XYZ file of C-alpha atoms in Angstrom:
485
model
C 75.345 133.017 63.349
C 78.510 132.581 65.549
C 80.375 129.151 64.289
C 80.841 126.068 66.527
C 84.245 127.356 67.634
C 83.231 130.700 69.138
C 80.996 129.206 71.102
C 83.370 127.181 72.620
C 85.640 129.911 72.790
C 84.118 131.856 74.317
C 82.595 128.981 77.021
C 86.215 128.956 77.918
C 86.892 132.759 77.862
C 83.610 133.986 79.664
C 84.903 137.520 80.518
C 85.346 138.572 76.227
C 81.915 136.956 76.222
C 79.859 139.383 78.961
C 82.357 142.267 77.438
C 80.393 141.430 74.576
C 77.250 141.380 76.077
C 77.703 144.490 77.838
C 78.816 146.431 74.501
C 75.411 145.258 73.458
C 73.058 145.243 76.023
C 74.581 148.774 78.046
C 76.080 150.723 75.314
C 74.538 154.130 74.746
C 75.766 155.823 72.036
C 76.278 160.229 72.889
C 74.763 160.499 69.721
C 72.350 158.575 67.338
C 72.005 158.396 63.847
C 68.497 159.747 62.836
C 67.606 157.784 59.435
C 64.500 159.564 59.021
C 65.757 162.692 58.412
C 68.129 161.694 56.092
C 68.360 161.295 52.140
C 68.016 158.869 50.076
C 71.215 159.092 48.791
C 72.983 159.737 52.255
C 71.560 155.977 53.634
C 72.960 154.419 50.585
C 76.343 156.524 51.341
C 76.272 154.568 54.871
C 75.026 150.863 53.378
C 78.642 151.827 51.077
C 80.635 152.760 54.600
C 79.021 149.884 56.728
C 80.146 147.549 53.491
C 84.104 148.993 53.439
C 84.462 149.498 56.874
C 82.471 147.728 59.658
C 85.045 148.677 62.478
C 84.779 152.217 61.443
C 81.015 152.404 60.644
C 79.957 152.170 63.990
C 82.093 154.753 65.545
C 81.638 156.941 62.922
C 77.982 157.166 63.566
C 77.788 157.855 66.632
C 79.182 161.055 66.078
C 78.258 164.585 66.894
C 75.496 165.465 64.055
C 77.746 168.069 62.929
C 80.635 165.637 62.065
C 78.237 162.619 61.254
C 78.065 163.511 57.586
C 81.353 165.143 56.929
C 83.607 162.610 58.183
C 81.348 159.743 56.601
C 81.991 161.521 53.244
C 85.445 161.613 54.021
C 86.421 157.829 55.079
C 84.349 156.957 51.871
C 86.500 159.406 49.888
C 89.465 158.092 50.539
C 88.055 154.561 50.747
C 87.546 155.140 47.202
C 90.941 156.883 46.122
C 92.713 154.026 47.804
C 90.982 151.495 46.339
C 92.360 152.526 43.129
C 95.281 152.501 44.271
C 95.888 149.235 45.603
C 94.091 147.416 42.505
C 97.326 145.951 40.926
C 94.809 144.967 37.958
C 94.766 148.633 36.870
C 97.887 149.637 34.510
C 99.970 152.622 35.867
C 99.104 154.656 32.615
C 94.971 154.677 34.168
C 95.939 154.754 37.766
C 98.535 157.408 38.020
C 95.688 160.328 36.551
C 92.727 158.695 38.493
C 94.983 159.679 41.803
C 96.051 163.195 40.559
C 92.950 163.770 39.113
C 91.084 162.223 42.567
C 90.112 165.565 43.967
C 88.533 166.963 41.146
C 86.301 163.791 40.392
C 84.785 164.486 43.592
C 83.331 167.931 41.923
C 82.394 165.716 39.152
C 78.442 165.439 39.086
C 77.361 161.338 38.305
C 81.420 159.727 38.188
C 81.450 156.098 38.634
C 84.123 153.301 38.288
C 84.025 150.036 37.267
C 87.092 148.727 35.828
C 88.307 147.203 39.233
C 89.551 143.347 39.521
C 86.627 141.444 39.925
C 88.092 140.248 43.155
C 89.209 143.983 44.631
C 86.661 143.479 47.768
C 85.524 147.515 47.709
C 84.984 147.625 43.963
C 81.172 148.783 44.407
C 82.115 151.676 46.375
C 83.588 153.088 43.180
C 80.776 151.771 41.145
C 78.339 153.389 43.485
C 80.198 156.708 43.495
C 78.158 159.005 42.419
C 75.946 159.115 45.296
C 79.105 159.720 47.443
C 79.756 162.774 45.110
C 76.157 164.115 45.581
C 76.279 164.289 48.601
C 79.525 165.772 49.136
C 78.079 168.935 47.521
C 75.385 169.323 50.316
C 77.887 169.438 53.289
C 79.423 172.933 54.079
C 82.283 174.352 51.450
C 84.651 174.580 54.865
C 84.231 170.490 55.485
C 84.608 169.857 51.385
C 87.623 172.349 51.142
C 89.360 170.119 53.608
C 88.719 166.932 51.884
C 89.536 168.064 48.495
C 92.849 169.389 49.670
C 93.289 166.216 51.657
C 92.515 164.107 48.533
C 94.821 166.116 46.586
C 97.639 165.579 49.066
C 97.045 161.986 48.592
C 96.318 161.314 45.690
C 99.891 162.926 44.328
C 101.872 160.814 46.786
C 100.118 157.440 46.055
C 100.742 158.398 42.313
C 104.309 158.450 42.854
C 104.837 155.471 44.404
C 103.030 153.830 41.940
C 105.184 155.369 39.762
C 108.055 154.082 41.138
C 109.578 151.154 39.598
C 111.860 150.194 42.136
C 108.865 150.399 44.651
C 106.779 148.281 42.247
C 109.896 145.780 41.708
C 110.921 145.181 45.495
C 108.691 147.046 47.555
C 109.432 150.173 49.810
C 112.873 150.358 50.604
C 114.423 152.975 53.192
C 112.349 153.752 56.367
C 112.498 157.461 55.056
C 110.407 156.036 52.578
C 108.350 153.835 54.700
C 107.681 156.922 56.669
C 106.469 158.909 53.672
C 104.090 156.363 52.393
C 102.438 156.093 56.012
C 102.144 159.821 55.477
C 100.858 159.862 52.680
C 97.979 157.170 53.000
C 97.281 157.713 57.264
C 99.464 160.557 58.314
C 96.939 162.981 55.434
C 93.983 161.055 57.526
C 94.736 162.250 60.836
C 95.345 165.955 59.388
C 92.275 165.916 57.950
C 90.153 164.508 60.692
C 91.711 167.387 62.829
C 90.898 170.414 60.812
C 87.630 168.830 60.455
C 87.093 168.502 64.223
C 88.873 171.997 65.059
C 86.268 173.598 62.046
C 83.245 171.888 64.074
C 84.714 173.713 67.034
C 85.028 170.174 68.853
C 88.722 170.113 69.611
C 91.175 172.379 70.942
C 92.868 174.401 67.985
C 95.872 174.029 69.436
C 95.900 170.848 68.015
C 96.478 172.667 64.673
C 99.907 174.190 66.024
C 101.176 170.446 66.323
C 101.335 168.415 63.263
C 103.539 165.581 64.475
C 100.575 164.641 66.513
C 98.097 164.812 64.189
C 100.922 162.482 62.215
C 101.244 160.229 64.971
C 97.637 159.682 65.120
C 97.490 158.257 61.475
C 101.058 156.455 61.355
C 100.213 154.528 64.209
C 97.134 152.926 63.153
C 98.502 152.334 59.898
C 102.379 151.104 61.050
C 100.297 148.612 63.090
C 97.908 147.383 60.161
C 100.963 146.733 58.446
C 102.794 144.903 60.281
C 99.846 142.386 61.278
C 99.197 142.441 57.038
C 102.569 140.954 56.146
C 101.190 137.395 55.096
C 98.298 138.797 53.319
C 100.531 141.548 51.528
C 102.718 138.811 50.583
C 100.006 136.871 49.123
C 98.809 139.744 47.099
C 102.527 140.374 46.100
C 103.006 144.167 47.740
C 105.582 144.574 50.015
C 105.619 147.461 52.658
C 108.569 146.213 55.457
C 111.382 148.492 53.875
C 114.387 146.804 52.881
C 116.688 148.466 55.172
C 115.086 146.420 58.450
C 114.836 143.201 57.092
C 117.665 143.040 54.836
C 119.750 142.820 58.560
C 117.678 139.967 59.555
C 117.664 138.052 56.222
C 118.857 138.394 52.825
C 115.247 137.869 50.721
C 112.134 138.835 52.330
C 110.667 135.577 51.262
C 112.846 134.232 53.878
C 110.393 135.617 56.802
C 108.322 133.171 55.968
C 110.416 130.150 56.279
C 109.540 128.513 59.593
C 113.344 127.810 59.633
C 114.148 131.696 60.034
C 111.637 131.912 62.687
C 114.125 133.600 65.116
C 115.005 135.833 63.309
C 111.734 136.972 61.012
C 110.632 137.806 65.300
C 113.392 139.913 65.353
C 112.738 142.065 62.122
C 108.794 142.173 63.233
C 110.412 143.380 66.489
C 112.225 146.303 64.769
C 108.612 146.970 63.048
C 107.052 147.088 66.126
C 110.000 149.282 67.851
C 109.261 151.677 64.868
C 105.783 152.223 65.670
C 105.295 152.419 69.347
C 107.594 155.886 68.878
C 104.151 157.573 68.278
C 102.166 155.694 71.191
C 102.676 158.622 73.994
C 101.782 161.324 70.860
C 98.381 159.693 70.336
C 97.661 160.194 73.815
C 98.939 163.952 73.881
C 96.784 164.230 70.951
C 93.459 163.346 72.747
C 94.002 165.527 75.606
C 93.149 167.751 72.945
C 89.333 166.498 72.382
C 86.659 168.760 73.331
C 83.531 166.365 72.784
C 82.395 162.950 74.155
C 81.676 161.643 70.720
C 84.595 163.003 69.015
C 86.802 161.279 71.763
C 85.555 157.691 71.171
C 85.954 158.395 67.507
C 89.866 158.716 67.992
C 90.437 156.832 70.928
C 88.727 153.004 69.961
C 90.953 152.586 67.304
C 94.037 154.148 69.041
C 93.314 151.516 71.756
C 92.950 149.060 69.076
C 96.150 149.528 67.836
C 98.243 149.438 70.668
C 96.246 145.723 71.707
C 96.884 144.035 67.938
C 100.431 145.346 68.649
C 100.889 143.330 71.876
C 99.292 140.927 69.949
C 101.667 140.554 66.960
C 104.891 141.757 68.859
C 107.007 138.073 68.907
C 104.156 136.069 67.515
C 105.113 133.613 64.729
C 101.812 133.263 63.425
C 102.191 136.789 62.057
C 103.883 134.910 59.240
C 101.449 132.190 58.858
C 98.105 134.055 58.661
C 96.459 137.052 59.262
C 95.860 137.855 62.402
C 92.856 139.830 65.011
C 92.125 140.531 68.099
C 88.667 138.591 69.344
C 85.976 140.186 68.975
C 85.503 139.707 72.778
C 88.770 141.919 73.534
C 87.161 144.361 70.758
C 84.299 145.443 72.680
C 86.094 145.057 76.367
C 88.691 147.858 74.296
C 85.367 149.836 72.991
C 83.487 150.186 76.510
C 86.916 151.385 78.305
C 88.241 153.807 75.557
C 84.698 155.237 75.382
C 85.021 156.661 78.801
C 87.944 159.230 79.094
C 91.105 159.942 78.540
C 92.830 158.209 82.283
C 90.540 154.689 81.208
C 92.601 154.900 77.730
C 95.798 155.770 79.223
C 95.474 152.436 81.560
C 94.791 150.387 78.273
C 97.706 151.885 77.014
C 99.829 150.750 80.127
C 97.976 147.351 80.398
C 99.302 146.528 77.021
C 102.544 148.398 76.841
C 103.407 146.295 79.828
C 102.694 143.067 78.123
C 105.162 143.433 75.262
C 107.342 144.577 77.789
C 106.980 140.824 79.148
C 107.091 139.481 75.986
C 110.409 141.178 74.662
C 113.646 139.005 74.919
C 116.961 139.962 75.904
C 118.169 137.395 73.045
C 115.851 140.525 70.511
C 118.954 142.896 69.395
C 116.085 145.459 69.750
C 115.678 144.127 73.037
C 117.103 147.569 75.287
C 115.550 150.096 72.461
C 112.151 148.462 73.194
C 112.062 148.281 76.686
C 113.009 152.450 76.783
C 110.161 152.943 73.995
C 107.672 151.216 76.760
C 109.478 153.264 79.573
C 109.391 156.165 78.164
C 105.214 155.706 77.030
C 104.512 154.794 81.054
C 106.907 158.071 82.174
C 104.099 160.349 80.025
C 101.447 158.553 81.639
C 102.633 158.829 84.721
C 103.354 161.938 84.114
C 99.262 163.099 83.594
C 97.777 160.216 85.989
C 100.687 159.484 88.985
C 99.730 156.166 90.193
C 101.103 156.929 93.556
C 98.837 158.664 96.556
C 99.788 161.382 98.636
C 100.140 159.504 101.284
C 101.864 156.803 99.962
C 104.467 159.483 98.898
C 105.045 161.080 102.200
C 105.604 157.828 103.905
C 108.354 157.484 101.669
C 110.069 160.296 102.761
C 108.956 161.391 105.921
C 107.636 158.265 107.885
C 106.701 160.673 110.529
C 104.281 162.499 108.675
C 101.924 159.541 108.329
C 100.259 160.623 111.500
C 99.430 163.824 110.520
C 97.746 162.836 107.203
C 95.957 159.702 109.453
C 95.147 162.820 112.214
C 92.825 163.995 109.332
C 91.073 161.305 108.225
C 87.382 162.138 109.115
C 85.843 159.780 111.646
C 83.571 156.727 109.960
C 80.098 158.117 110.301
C 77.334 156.167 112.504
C 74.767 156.327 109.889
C 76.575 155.186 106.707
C 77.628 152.152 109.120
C 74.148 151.402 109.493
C 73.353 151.697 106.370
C 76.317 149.225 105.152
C 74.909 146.888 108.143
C 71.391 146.428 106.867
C 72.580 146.268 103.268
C 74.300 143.332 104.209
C 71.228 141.862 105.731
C 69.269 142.116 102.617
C 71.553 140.875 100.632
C 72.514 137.887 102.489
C 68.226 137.404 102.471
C 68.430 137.858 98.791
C 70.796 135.314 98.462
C 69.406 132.759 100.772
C 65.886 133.152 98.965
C 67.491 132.747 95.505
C 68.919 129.437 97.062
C 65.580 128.325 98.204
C 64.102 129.378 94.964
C 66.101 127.591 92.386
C 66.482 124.614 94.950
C 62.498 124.562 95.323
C 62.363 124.334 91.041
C 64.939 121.719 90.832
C 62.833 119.570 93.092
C 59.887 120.089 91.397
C 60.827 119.292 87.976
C 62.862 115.991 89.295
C 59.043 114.893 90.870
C 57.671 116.100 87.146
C 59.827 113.463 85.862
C 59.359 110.810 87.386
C 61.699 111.123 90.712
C 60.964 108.282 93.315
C 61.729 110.901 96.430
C 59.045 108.460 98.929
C 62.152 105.546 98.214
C 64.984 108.138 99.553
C 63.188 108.920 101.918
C 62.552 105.574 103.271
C 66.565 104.670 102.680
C 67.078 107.697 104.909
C 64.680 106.487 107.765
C 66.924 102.982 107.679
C 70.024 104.863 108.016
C 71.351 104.180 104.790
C 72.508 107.500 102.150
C 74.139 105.023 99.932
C 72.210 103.895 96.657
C 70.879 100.522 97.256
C 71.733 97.193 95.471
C 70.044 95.814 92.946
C 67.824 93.536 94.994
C 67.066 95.943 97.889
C 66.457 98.553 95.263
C 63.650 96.277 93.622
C 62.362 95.982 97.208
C 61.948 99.087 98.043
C 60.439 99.746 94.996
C 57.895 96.894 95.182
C 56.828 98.033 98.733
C 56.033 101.608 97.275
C 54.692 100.372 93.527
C 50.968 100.822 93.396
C 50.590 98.981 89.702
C 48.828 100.385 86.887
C 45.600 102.205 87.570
């Protein structure tokens, strides 16, 4: 049940609301989930993914049926390894083997967990686990090779940052080490979505030959979810700015959070921001690689996601405050036009890349390194979809040549003009009648209740549209007043 304040949000913002009702009303998913032919098992599997991940449930099943299950298994997989490993409740003597160990637990037949905090908000996930497990032995040994090894990969390099004291004492520290720990919890994600999708024979393999975009497509997502995180990190005492961007801004990282560094915690969050828009262009490259409909959507909502919650965050001092979304209205405007192609993604891309580029401030000292990171995403668009016509381009250089191209425009065709013509007809008709309609209802229900239309009248016929006085009012009523029958 939507709270008092949507609804008056979105009274004021009517275009999220109708993108919402359009998501709803007019979006048809390429593929449906068939719950009947499933296990019993498998629709507890997605009650477990629709409870860790509502964002990702829905694009997730609306996948091709030969991803549906695999990549299901997979999110929950390491939904489940990362949930152990952001429990700061667990000692690092338990946690460091659970991660090592992750990818052989999957193997293990009827494995469940349940010495999470009490508050960790995915704890049943890891209580429920063995389902997740039995099921992941149905799927082909191709799709569970890749997730094991994928597990593995991450499960090592979350055990040794948690192994790290000087990670667990101040946080991450170098960007080189930023970088790695994106890798290692997102950049392992979008490598392993990719050999799944390539192994379904659903995206160009080419994809395979380029890892830094199947990196890009991880670190992006996850760059942005951290830097829109920062208050809630705080609170839960983890720290994953590195040292070595906002140690030049301030000298604690408490002090981002004093209103009176306001100036310059935008700053650092600018540098954050500057450091993840580098992979913006490489996401797109990376979808031009997508061979299915389904499998598109799947990478390209939350891409487009991204790049909107970083407009959103990019100089916004509330980043510091609270935590921080996108409307849910914006969500499902984002949803209908990055489930189209790859040219109606691209222009979300540039819609949005052009807003921080309005939003950054000559006063940022990241100011001329952020306005060549948006250049330099437009130049690639441009460079697949030119915005300019051909025309457009020859009158620019040879004014002359206009008349040629206007020598072969075809001549408007008789027919179609008749067409438009009595198009026009019937709709001005249909408006007219809607007029008389709703006007003919409006009158009807005033007479219903009670409206005195013989007194107007009879003000008309004495020339007078204004409402009458008191007296002549009581009049004209009297004159017309039959008593009580």
């Amino acid at each position: 049940m939507p709270s008092a304040s949507d609804v008056v949000y979105y009274l004021i913002h009517l275009q999220e609301l109708r993108s919402i009702i359009q998501w709803k009303v007019w979006h048809a998913p390429v593929h449906e989930r068939n719950e009947d032919k499933e296990s019993i098992t498998l629709r507890k599997c997605f009650d477990l993914l629709q409870m860790t991940s509502r964002s990702f449930s829905g694009v997730i099943q609306e996948l091709h049926p030969e991803l549906l299950v695999p990549v299901a298994l997979f999110y929950l997989a390491e939904r489940g390894q990362d949930t152990i490993e952001d429990d700061m409740t667990i000692s690092l003597e338990e946690k460091e083997p659970l991660l090592r160990n992750f990818h052989n637990i999957l193997e293990k037949e009827g494995w469940t967990y349940d010495r999470n905090g009490p508050n960790e908000k995915d704890r049943e996930l890891l209580v429920k686990f063995d389902i997740v497990i039995e099921e992941l032995m149905k799927i082909k040994p191709a799709y569970r090779a890749i997730i094991k090894d994928i597990t593995q990969k991450m499960g090592n390099g979350m055990a040794d940052f948690a192994a790290n004291a000087e990670y667990n004492a101040n946080g991450v520290n170098t960007v080189k080490d930023y970088e790695l720990y994106c890798h290692y919890v997102a950049g392992l994600v979008g490598e392993g979505l990719t050999r799944l999708f390539v192994e379904s024979g659903l995206a160009n393999p080419a994809l395979l030959e380029r890892p830094h975009l199947q990196e890009s497509m991880g670190q992006f997502l996850q760059k942005t979810n951290i830097i829109r995180d920062v208050r809630e990190d705080l609170d839960d005492k983890r720290r994953f700015w590195p040292k070595e961007i906002w140690s030049k801004h301030v000298n604690r990282f408490e002090d981002l959070f004093d209103p009176k560094n306001q100036a310059a915690a935008l700053n650092c969050s600018s540098e954050m921001v500057l450091n993840a828009l580098k992979h913006a262009d490489e996401c797109l490259f990376y979808l031009a690689g997508i061979k299915e409909q389904s499998v598109f959507n799947f990478a390209a909502i939350p891409q487009s996601m991204a790049i909107a919650t970083l407009e959103l965050v990019f100089r916004n001092p509330q980043v510091f405050r609270r935590n921080i979304k996108i409307t849910k209205g914006q969500a499902c405007r984002l949803m209908l036009q990055s489930s189209q192609n790859l040219q109606t993604v691209c222009d979300v891309f540039r819609t949005y890349i052009r807003k921080i580029h309005q939003k950054n401030s000559p006063k940022d000292p990241s100011f001329l390194q952020i306005s060549i990171a948006c250049g330099k995403v437009e130049q690639f668009i441009e460079s697949i979809f030119p915005s300019q016509n051909p025309r457009a381009m020859v009158q620019q250089q040879e004014p002359a040549a206009v008349a040629a191209l206007d020598a072969q425009v075809a001549p408007a065709d008789p027919t179609k003009e008749a067409e438009a013509r009595s198009e026009m007809i019937y709709l001005m008709l249909a408006c007219f009648g809607t007029v008389v309609f709703i006007s003919t209802i409006m009158i009807g229900v005033a007479w219903l209740l009670g409206a005195r239309f013989d007194v107007a009248i009879h003000q008309l016929k004495q020339g007078s549209a204004r409402i009458p006085v008191p007296e002549k009012a009581a009049q004209a009523v009297s004159r017309y007043d039959h008593g009580e029958l």
